[in-house]
């Protein structure tokens, strides 16, 4: 079975997370703290370096005080 990795969409997702975080005036450090993930992980997600997990998506959404589905609305931006 082939491992699926869509570089374009991973980068778009990361940019959208960053836009939401900045709009809410939250630093990467604070987002990491609130989501209980490593600061470097937030940075890698936002830069589109890693294909993050669903568990982290839910943690990030909670830390940003949004519904998880909002993080997938990046196709409308």
Coordinates of N, CA and C in Angstrom, one line a residue, residues 2-77:
X2 N 0.5 2.2 -0.8 CA 1.3 3.4 -0.9 C 0.9 4.4 0.2
X3 N 1.9 5.0 0.8 CA 1.7 6.0 1.8 C 1.3 7.3 1.1
X4 N 0.1 7.9 1.5 CA -0.4 9.1 0.9 C 0.1 10.3 1.7
X5 N 0.7 11.3 0.9 CA 1.1 12.5 1.5 C 0.9 13.6 0.5
X6 N -0.1 14.5 0.7 CA -0.4 15.6 -0.2 C 0.3 16.8 0.3
X7 N 1.5 17.1 -0.2 CA 2.3 18.2 0.2 C 1.6 19.6 0.1
X8 N 0.8 19.8 -1.0 CA 0.2 21.0 -1.2 C -0.9 21.3 -0.2
X9 N -1.7 20.3 0.1 CA -2.8 20.5 1.1 C -2.2 20.5 2.5
X10 N -1.1 19.8 2.8 CA -0.5 19.9 4.2 C 0.0 21.4 4.4
X11 N 0.6 22.0 3.4 CA 1.0 23.3 3.5 C -0.1 24.3 3.6
X12 N -1.2 24.1 2.9 CA -2.4 25.0 2.9 C -3.0 24.9 4.3
X13 N -3.1 23.7 4.9 CA -3.6 23.5 6.2 C -2.8 24.3 7.2
X14 N -1.5 24.1 7.1 CA -0.6 24.8 8.1 C -0.7 26.3 8.0
X15 N -0.8 26.9 6.8 CA -1.0 28.3 6.6 C -2.3 28.8 7.2
X16 N -3.3 28.0 7.1 CA -4.6 28.3 7.7 C -4.6 28.3 9.2
X17 N -3.9 27.3 9.8 CA -3.8 27.2 11.2 C -3.1 28.5 11.7
X18 N -2.0 28.9 11.0 CA -1.3 30.1 11.3 C -2.2 31.3 11.2
X19 N -2.9 31.5 10.2 CA -3.8 32.6 10.0 C -4.8 32.7 11.2
X20 N -5.4 31.6 11.6 CA -6.4 31.6 12.7 C -5.7 32.0 14.0
X21 N -4.5 31.4 14.2 CA -3.8 31.7 15.4 C -3.4 33.2 15.5
X22 N -2.9 33.7 14.4 CA -2.6 35.1 14.4 C -3.8 36.0 14.6
X23 N -4.9 35.7 13.9 CA -6.1 36.4 14.1 C -6.6 36.5 15.5
X24 N -6.3 35.4 16.2 CA -6.8 35.3 17.7 C -5.7 35.9 18.6
X25 N -4.6 36.4 18.0 CA -3.5 37.0 18.8 C -2.9 36.0 19.8
X26 N -2.7 34.8 19.3 CA -2.1 33.8 20.2 C -0.7 33.4 19.6
X27 N 0.3 33.3 20.5 CA 1.6 33.0 20.0 C 1.7 31.5 19.8
X28 N 2.7 31.1 19.0 CA 3.0 29.6 18.9 C 3.2 29.0 20.2
X29 N 3.9 29.6 21.1 CA 4.2 29.1 22.4 C 2.9 28.9 23.2
X30 N 2.1 29.8 23.2 CA 0.8 29.7 23.9 C -0.1 28.7 23.3
X31 N -0.1 28.6 22.0 CA -0.9 27.5 21.4 C -0.4 26.2 21.8
X32 N 0.9 26.0 21.7 CA 1.5 24.7 22.1 C 1.2 24.4 23.5
X33 N 1.3 25.3 24.4 CA 1.0 25.1 25.8 C -0.5 24.7 26.0
X34 N -1.4 25.4 25.4 CA -2.8 25.2 25.6 C -3.2 23.8 24.9
X35 N -2.6 23.5 23.8 CA -2.9 22.2 23.1 C -2.1 21.0 23.7
X36 N -1.2 21.3 24.6 CA -0.4 20.3 25.2 C 0.4 19.5 24.2
X37 N 1.0 20.3 23.3 CA 1.9 19.7 22.3 C 3.2 20.5 22.3
X38 N 4.3 20.0 21.7 CA 5.5 20.7 21.7 C 5.5 22.0 20.8
X39 N 6.1 23.0 21.2 CA 6.2 24.2 20.4 C 6.7 24.0 19.0
X40 N 7.7 23.1 18.9 CA 8.3 22.8 17.6 C 7.3 22.1 16.7
X41 N 6.4 21.4 17.3 CA 5.3 20.7 16.6 C 4.4 21.7 15.9
X42 N 4.0 22.7 16.7 CA 3.2 23.8 16.1 C 3.9 24.4 15.0
X43 N 5.2 24.7 15.1 CA 5.9 25.3 14.1 C 6.0 24.4 12.8
X44 N 6.2 23.2 13.0 CA 6.2 22.2 11.9 C 4.9 22.1 11.2
X45 N 3.8 22.1 11.9 CA 2.5 22.1 11.4 C 2.2 23.3 10.5
X46 N 2.5 24.5 11.1 CA 2.3 25.7 10.4 C 3.1 25.9 9.1
X47 N 4.3 25.3 9.1 CA 5.2 25.4 7.9 C 4.9 24.3 6.9
X48 N 4.0 23.4 7.3 CA 3.6 22.3 6.4 C 4.7 21.2 6.3
X49 N 5.5 21.1 7.3 CA 6.6 20.1 7.3 C 6.0 18.7 7.7
X50 N 5.0 18.7 8.5 CA 4.5 17.4 9.0 C 3.0 17.2 8.6
X51 N 2.6 16.0 8.5 CA 1.2 15.6 8.3 C 0.7 15.3 9.7
X52 N 0.0 16.3 10.3 CA -0.3 16.1 11.7 C -1.5 15.1 11.9
X53 N -1.6 14.7 13.1 CA -2.7 13.7 13.5 C -4.0 14.3 13.8
X54 N -5.0 13.5 13.7 CA -6.4 14.0 14.0 C -6.4 14.4 15.5
X55 N -5.7 13.6 16.4 CA -5.7 14.0 17.8 C -5.1 15.4 18.0
X56 N -4.1 15.7 17.3 CA -3.5 17.1 17.4 C -4.4 18.1 16.8
X57 N -5.1 17.8 15.7 CA -6.1 18.7 15.2 C -7.2 19.1 16.2
X58 N -7.7 18.1 16.9 CA -8.7 18.4 18.0 C -8.1 19.2 19.1
X59 N -6.8 18.9 19.5 CA -6.2 19.7 20.6 C -6.0 21.1 20.1
X60 N -5.5 21.3 18.9 CA -5.3 22.7 18.4 C -6.6 23.4 18.3
X61 N -7.7 22.8 17.8 CA -9.0 23.5 17.8 C -9.5 23.9 19.2
X62 N -9.3 23.0 20.1 CA -9.7 23.3 21.5 C -8.9 24.5 22.0
X63 N -7.6 24.5 21.8 CA -6.8 25.6 22.2 C -7.1 26.9 21.6
X64 N -7.6 26.8 20.3 CA -8.0 28.1 19.6 C -9.4 28.4 19.8
X65 N -10.1 27.6 20.6 CA -11.5 27.8 21.0 C -12.4 27.9 19.7
X66 N -12.2 26.9 18.8 CA -13.0 26.8 17.6 C -13.4 25.3 17.5
X67 N -14.3 25.0 16.6 CA -14.7 23.7 16.3 C -13.6 23.1 15.4
X68 N -13.3 21.8 15.5 CA -12.3 21.2 14.7 C -12.5 21.3 13.2
X69 N -13.7 21.3 12.7 CA -14.0 21.4 11.3 C -13.6 22.7 10.7
X70 N -13.5 23.8 11.5 CA -13.0 25.1 11.0 C -11.6 25.0 10.5
X71 N -10.8 24.1 11.1 CA -9.4 24.0 10.6 C -9.3 23.4 9.2
X72 N -10.4 22.8 8.8 CA -10.4 22.2 7.4 C -11.1 23.1 6.4
X73 N -11.5 24.3 6.8 CA -12.1 25.3 5.9 C -11.1 26.1 5.1
X74 N -9.9 25.7 5.1 CA -8.8 26.4 4.4 C -9.0 26.4 2.9
X75 N -9.9 25.6 2.3 CA -10.1 25.6 0.9 C -11.0 26.7 0.5
X76 N -11.6 27.4 1.4 CA -12.4 28.6 1.1 C -11.7 29.9 1.2
X77 N -10.4 29.9 1.6 CA -9.7 31.1 1.8 C -9.0 31.5 0.5

